[in-house]
Coordinates of C-alpha atoms in Angstrom, one line a residue:
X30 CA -140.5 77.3 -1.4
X31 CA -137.0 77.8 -2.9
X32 CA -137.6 74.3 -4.8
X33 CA -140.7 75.6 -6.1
X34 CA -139.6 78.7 -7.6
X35 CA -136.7 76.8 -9.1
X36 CA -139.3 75.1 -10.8
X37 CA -141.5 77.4 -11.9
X38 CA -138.2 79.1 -13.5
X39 CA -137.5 76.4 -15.3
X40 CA -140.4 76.0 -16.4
X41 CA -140.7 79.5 -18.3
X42 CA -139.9 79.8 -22.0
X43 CA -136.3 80.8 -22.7
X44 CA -137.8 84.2 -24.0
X45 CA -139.2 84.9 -20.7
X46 CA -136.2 83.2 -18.4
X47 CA -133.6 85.7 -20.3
X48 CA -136.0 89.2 -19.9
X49 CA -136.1 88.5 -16.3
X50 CA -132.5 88.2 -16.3
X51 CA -131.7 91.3 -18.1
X52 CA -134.6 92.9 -15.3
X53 CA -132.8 91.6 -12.1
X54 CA -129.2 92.7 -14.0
X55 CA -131.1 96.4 -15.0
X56 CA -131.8 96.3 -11.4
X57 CA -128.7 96.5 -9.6
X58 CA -127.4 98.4 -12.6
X59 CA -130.2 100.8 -11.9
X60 CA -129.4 100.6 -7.3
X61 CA -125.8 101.2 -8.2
X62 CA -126.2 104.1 -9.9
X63 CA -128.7 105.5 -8.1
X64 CA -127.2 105.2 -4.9
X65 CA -124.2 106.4 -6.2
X66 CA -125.8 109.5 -7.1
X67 CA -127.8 110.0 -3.9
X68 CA -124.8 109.8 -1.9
X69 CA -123.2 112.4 -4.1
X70 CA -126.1 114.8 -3.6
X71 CA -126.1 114.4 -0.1
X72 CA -122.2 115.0 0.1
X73 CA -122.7 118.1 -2.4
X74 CA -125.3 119.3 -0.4
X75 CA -123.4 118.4 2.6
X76 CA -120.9 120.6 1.9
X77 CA -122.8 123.3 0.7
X78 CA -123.6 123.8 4.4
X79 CA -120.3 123.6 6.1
X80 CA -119.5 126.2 3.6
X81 CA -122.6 128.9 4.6
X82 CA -121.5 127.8 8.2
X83 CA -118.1 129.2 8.1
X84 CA -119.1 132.0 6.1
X85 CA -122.2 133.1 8.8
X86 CA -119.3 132.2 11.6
X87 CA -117.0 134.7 10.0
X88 CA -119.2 137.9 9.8
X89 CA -120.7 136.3 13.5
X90 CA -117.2 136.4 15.0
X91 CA -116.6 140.2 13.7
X92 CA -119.7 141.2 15.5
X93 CA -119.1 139.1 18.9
X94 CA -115.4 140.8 18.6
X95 CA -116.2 144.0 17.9
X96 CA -119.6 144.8 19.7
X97 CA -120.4 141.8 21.7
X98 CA -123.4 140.8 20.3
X99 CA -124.5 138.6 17.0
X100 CA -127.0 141.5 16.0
X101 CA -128.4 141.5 12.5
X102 CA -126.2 138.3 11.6
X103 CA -128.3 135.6 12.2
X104 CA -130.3 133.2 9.9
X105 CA -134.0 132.4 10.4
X106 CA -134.1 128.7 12.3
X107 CA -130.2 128.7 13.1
X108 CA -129.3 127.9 16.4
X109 CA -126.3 130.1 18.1
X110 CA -124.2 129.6 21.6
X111 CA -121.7 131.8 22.7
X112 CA -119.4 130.1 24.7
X113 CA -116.4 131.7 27.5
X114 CA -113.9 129.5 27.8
X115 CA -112.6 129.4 32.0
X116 CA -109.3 127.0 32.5
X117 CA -110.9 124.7 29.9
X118 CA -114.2 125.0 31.1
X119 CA -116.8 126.4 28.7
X120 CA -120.2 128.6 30.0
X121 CA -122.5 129.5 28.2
X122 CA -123.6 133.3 27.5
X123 CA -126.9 134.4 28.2
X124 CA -127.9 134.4 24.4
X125 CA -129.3 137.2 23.2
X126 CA -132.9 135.9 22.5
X127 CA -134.5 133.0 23.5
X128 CA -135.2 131.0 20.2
X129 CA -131.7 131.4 19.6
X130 CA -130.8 128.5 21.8
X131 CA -132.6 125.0 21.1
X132 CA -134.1 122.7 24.3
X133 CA -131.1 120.8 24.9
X134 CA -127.7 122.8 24.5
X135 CA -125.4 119.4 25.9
X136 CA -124.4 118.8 22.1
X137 CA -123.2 122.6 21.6
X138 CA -121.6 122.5 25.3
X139 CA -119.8 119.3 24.2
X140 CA -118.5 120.7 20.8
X141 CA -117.5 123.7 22.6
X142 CA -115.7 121.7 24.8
X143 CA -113.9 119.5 22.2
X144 CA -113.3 122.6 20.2
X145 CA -111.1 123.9 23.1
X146 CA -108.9 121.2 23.5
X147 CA -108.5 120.7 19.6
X148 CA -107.8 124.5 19.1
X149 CA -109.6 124.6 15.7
X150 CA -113.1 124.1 14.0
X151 CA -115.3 121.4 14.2
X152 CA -118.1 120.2 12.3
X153 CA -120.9 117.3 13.7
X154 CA -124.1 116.3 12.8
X155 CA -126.2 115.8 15.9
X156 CA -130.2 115.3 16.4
X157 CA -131.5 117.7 18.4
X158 CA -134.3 117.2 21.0
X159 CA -137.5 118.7 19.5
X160 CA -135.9 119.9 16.6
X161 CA -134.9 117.7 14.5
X162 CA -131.5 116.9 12.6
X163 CA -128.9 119.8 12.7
X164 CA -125.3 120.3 11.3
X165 CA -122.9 122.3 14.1
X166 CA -119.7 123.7 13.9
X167 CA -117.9 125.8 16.3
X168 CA -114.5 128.2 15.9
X169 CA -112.7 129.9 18.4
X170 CA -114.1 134.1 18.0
X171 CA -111.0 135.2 20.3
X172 CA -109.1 133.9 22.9
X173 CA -111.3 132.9 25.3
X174 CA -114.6 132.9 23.4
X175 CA -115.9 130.1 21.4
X176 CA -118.8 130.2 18.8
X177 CA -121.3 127.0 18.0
X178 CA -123.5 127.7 15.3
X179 CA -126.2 124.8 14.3
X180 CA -128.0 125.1 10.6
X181 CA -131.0 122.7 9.8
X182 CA -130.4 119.8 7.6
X183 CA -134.0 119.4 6.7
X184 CA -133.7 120.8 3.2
X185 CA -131.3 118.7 2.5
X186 CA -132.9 115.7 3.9
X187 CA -136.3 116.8 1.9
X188 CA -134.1 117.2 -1.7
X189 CA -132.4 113.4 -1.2
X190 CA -135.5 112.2 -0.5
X191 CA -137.8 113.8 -3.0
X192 CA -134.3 112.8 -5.2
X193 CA -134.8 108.8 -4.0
X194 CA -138.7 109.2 -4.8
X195 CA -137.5 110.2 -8.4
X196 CA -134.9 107.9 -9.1
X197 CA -137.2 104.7 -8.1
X198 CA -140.1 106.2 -9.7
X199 CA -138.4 106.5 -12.8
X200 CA -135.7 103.0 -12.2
X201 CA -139.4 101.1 -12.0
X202 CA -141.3 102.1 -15.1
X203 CA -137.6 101.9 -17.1
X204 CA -137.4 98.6 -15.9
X205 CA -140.8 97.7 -16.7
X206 CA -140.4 98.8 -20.4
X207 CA -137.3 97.4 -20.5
X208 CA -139.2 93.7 -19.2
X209 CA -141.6 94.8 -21.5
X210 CA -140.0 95.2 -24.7
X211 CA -136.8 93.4 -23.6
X212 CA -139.4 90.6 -24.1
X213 CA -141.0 91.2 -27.2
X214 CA -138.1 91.8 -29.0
X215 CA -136.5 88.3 -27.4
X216 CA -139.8 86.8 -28.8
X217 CA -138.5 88.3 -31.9
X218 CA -134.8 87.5 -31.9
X219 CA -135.8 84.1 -30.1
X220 CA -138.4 83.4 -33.4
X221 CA -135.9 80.9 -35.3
X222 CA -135.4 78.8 -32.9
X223 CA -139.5 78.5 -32.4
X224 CA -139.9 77.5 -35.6
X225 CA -136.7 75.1 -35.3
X226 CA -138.5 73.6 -32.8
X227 CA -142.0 73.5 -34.9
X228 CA -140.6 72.2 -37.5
X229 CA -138.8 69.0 -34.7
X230 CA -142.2 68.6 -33.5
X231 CA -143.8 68.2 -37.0
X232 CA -140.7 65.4 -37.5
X233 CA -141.6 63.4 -34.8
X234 CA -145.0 63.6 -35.4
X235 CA -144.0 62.3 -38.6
X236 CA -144.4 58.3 -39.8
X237 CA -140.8 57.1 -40.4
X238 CA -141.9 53.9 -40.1
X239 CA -143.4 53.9 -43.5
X240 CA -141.2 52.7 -46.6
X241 CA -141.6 56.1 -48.5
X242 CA -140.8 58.0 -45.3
X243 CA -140.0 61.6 -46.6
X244 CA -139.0 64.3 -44.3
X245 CA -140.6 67.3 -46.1
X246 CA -140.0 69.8 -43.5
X247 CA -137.1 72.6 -43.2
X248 CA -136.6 75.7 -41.2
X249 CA -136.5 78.7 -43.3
X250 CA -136.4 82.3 -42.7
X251 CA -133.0 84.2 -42.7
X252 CA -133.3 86.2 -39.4
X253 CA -131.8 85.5 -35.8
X254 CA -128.3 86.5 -37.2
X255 CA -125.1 84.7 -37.8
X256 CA -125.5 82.3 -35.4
X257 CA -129.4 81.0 -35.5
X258 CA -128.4 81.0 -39.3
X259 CA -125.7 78.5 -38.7
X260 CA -127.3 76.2 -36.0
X261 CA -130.1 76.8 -39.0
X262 CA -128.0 75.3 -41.3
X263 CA -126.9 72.4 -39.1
X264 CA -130.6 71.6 -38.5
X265 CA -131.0 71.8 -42.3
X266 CA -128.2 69.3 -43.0
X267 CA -129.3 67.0 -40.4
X268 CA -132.7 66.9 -41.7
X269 CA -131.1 66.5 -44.9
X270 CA -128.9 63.4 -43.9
X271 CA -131.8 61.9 -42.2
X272 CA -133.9 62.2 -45.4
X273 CA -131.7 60.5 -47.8
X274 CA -130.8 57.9 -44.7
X275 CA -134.5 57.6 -45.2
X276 CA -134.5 56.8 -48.4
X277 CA -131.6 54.9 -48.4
X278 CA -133.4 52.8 -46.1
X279 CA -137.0 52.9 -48.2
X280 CA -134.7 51.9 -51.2
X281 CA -133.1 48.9 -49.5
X282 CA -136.2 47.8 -48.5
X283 CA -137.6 47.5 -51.4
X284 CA -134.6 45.7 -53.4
X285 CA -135.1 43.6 -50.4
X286 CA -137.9 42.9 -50.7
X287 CA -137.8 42.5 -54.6
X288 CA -134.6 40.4 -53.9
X289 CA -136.4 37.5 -51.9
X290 CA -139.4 38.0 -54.3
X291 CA -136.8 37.2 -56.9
X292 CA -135.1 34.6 -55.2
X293 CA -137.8 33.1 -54.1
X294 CA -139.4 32.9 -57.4
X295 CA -136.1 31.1 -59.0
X296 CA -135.7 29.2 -56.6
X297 CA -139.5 27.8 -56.8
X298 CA -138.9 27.0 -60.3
X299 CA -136.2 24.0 -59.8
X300 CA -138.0 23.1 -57.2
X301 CA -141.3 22.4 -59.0
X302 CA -139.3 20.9 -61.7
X303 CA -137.6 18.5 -59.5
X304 CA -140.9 17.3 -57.7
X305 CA -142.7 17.3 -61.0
X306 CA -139.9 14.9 -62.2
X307 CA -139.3 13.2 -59.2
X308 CA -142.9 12.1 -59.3
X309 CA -142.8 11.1 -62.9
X310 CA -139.9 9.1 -62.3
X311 CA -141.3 7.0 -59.1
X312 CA -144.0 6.2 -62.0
X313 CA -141.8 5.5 -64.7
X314 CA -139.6 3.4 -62.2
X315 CA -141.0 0.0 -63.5
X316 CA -140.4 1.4 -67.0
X317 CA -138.3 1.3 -70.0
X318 CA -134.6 1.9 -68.4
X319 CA -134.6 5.2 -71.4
X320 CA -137.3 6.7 -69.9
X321 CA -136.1 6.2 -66.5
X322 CA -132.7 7.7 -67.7
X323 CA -133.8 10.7 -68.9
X324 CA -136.4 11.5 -65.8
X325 CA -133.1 11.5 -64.0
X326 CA -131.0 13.1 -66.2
X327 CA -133.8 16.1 -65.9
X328 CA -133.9 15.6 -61.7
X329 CA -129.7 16.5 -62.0
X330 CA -129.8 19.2 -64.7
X331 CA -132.2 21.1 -62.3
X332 CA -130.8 20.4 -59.1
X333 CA -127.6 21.9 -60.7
X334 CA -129.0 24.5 -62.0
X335 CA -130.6 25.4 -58.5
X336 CA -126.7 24.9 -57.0
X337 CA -125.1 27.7 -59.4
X338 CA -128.2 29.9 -57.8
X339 CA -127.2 29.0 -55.0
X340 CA -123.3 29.2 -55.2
X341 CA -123.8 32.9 -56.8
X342 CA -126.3 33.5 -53.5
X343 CA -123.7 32.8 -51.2
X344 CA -120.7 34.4 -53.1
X345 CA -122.9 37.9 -53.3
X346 CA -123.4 37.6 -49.4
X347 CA -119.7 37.1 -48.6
X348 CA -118.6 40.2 -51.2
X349 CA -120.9 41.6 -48.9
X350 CA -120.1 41.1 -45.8
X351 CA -116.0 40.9 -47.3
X352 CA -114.7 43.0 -44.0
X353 CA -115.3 40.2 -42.4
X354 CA -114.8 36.8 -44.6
X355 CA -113.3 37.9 -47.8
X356 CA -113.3 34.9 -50.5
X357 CA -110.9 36.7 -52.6
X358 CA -107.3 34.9 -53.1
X359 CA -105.1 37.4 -54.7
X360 CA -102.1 36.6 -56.5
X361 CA -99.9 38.0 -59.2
X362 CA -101.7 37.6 -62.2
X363 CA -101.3 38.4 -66.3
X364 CA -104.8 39.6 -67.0
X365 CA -103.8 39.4 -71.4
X366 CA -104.2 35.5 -70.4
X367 CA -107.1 35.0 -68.4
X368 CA -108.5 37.1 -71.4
X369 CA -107.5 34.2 -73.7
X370 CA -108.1 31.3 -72.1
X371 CA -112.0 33.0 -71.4
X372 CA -112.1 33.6 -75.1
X373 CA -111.2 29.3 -75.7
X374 CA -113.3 29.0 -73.5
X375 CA -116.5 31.4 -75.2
X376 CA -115.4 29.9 -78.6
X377 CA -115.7 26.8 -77.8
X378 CA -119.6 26.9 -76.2
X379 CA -120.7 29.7 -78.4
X380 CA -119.6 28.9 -82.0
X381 CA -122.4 31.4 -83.6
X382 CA -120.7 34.5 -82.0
X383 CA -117.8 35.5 -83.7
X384 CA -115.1 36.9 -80.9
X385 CA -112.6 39.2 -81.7
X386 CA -109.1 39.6 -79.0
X387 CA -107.3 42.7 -79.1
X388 CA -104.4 42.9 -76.3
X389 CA -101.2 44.4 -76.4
X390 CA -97.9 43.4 -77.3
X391 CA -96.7 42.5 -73.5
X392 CA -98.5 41.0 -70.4
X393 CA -100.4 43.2 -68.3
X394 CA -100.1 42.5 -64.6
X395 CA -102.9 43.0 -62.2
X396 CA -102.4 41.5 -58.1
X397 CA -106.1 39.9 -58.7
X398 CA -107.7 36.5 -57.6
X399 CA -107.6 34.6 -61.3
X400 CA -110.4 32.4 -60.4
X401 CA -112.9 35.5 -60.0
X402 CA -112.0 37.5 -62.4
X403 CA -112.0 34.7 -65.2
X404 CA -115.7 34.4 -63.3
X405 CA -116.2 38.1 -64.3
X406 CA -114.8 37.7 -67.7
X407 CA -116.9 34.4 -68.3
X408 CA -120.0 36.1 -67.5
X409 CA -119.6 39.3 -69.1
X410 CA -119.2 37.0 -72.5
X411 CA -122.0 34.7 -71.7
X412 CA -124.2 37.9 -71.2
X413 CA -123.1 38.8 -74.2
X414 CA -124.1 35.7 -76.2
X415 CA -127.5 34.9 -74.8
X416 CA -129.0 38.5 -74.6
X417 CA -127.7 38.4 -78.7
X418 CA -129.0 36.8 -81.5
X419 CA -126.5 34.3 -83.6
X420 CA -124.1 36.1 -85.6
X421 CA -123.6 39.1 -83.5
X422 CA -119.6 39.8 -83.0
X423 CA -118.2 40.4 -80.1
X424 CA -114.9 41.3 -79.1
X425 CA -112.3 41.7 -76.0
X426 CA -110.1 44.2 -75.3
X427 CA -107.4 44.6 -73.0
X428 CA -105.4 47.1 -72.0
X429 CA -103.2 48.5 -70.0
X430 CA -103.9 52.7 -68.4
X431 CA -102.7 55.2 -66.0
X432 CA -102.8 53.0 -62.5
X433 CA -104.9 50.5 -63.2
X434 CA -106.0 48.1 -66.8
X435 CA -109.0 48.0 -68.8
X436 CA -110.9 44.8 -70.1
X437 CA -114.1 46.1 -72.4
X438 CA -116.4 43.6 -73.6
X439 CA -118.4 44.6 -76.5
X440 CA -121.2 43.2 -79.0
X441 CA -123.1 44.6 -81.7
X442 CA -126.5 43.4 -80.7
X443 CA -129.8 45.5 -80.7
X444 CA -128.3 47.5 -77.0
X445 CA -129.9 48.2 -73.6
X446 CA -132.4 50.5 -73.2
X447 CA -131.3 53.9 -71.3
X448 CA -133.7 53.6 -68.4
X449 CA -132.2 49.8 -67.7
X450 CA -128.6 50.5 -67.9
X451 CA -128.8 51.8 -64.5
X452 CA -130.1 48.4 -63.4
X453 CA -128.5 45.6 -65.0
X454 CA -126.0 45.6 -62.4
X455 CA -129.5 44.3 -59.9
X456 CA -129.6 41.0 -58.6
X457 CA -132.3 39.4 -60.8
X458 CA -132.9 42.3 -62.9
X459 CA -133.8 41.4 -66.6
X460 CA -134.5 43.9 -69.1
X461 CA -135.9 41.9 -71.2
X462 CA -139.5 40.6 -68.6
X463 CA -140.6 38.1 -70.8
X464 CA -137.5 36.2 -71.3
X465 CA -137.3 32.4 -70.3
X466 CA -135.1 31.3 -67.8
X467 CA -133.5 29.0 -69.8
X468 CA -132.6 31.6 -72.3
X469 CA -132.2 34.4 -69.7
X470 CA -130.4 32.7 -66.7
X471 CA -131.4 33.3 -63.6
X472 CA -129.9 37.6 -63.3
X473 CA -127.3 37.2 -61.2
X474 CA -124.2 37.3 -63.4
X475 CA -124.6 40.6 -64.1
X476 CA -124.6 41.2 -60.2
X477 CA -122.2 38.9 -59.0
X478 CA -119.3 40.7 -61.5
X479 CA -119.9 44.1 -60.2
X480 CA -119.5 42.5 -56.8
X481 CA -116.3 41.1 -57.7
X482 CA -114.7 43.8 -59.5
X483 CA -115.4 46.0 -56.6
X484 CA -114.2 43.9 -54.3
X485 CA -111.3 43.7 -56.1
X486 CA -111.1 47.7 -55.8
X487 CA -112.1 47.9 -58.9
X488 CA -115.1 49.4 -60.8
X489 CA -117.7 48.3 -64.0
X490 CA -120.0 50.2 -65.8
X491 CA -122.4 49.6 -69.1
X492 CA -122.2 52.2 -72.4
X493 CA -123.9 51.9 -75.4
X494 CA -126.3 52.9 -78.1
X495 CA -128.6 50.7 -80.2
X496 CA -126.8 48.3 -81.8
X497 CA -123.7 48.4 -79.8
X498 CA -123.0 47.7 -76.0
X499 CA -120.0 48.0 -74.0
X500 CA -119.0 46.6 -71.1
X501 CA -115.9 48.3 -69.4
X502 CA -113.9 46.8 -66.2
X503 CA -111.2 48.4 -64.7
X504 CA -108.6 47.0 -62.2
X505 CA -106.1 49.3 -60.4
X506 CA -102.3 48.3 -60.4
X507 CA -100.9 46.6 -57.1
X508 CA -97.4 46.2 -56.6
X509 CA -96.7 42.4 -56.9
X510 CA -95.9 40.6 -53.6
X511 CA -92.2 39.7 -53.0
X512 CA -90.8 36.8 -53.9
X513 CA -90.1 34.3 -51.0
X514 CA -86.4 33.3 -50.6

């Protein structure tokens, strides 16, 4: 049974679980007090009567003393007993009428007695046979004489009770408006955290598995006080967080996707090319040697070509995963050289691009790996020759700023388009779509640079206007490492 009703409680809204709890508390509030003020009534009224008793007892004792008698001092349904007191002994007087003496005197016979040996008054409260609860005190009239007097306590057990019939009349409907309303305005208060809870449900009901997964949902509303309106705001920000995580996630996917679309489409194009030649040269084997030759001078150039793919592949998956194989060598390096000997280098395979080197007067020192970043330098410069026509300048700059030094690479060819610049860094991304691949490369320079420079801590980004674009890498200063001895 106990188990049950632990379930059931459980089981009720939290609404309904907190106005039962304010009830039960109302509830002993409301016993406390209103026992506390019964028992204060009946003590009030208590005394009330001990004080008419020794009042009645004093006029009573005048009369006994000075005629003998209680005539013309009694009160309608008192009791009286007159009492002469023998060696300790009391006897009772032959009362004066009848109905002044209940059924059973023992209990005024036994006050009387006690009286005598206490030598002062003394109040009980004592049921009498047939007539019902009384409150008796007795005094000493003279030496010798004793009075017991006995007053009803009816009245006063009628007002404390038509007092208790009050107070739980009234305690019950209070704490049935106070369930009542207590509840509704709980509903009220409790209201936020409803819709909190609408608005989960509505989540989970939600698709997440889809690529475009969007949390639309919030919880709004500005009532429930400070502290709904900070677990508000929590909820908010989580949703929040989960919906750009989403996105993140929709976003990855779909480079991902792109990416081995991408990949898989460069790669497919050696490969063709190498089984188209392959089969032309298993025909031409018998041949003219020339022929031969220059089948197999076609089967290298494209298996190289798919080996830089490849080599640029794998270097963009350990940049990423660089926590835990880093393929960076870093050493102490003069970046105002690797400049230069990139610049031979772009001179000497791009004679129809007119390169321009502007460093300062002294070296400018950079803990870098050489080898990469003369990769970075080589393909910002090739990028810049082949997305150019011939005759376009381009120039190098080097220089040294604040905590870190600057290498800017810029042509004055016809520009990238706004809406590309934010994606030229892409693996595979081309602005120009229709662009051969023997002109275009295969888009991964672009991508494996970024990837260096920031694994290198460093950071690239892409300016420009039509007619002019600017390429801008910057490397922060490390201390050289020590010398060994």
């Amino acid at each position: 049974m106990i188990a049950r009703l632990r379930g059931t409680y459980r089981g009720m809204r939290l609404g309904t679980r907190l106005a039962l709890g304010l009830g039960a508390l109302s509830l002993v509030v409301f016993a406390v007090v209103g026992t506390a003020m019964t028992t204060y009534m009946r003590d009030y009224l208590s005394a009330q009567l001990d004080t008419q008793l020794a009042q009645a007892q004093i006029a009573q004792s005048r009369s006994i003393a000075d005629h003998g008698t209680l005539s013309g001092k009694k009160y309608y349904s008192w009791f009286y007993a007159v009492y002469d007191v023998t060696a300790g002994r009391p006897e009772l007087r032959r009362p004066e009428d009848p109905v002044d003496l209940p059924e059973d005197v023992d209990d005024f016979t036994a006050l009387a007695s006690a009286q005598t040996a206490a030598h002062t008054e003394l109040l009980r409260t004592e049921h009498l046979e047939g007539a019902g609860t009384y409150r008796l005190r007795a005094c000493e009239v003279e030496p010798g004489v004793v009075l017991v007097s006995a007053a009803p306590m009816g009245e006063i057990q009628d007002t404390v009770g038509q007092l208790i019939t009050v107070q739980v009349v009234t305690f019950a409907l209070a704490l049935l408006a106070l369930v009542v309303f207590g509840r509704r305005m709980l509903r009220r208060g409790l209201k936020p955290l409803s819709d909190m809870a609408s608005t989960a449900h509505g989540i989970a009901s939600h698709d997440l598995t889809e690529s475009a997964a969007r949390l639309p949902l919030r919880a709004d509303g500005r009532d429930g006080g400070p502290e709904v309106d900070e677990l508000r705001t929590a909820f908010n920000t989580m949703l929040e967080h989960i919906d750009d995580s989403l996105a993140v996630r929709a976003e990855a996917e779909q480079r991902l996707r792109r990416f081995v679309a991408d990949a898989s489409h460069e790669l497919r194009t050696p490969l063709m090319s190498v089984r188209g030649y392959a089969d032309l040269f298993q025909y031409a084997a018998a041949n003219a040697p020339a022929e031969r030759d220059r089948h197999l001078a076609r089967l290298r150039a494209e298996a190289a070509r798919m080996g830089v793919l490849l080599d640029d592949l794998l270097l963009l998956a350990r940049l990423d995963a660089a926590e835990v194989d880093t393929p960076l060598r870093l050493e102490d390096t003069d970046l105002t050289d690797l400049v230069g000997q990139a610049a031979e280098a772009f001179r000497a395979g791009h004679p129809g691009h007119p390169l321009t080197v502007s460093a300062g007067p002294g070296p400018v020192r950079v803990r870098t790996d050489p080898l990469r970043i003369r990769q970075v330098l080589d393909n910002l410069l090739t990028n810049a020759a082949v997305h150019t026509p011939a005759g376009t300048r381009v120039s190098v700059e080097v220089r040294a700023v604040p905590g870190a030094a600057e290498v800017r690479v810029a042509d004055t060819g016809p520009g990238i388009p706004p809406e590309d610049r934010a994606r030229v860094f892409d693996r595979f991304y081309r602005v120009d779509k229709a662009r051969s691949r023997d002109r275009g490369g295969s888009g991964l320079g672009l991508a494996v640079a970024r990837s260096l420079v920031h694994a290198h801590g460093g950071r690239i980004e892409v300016t420009g206007a039509p007619g002019a674009t600017v390429f801008t890498v910057r490397l922060p200063v490390r201390e050289a490492a020590p010398a060994g001895p």
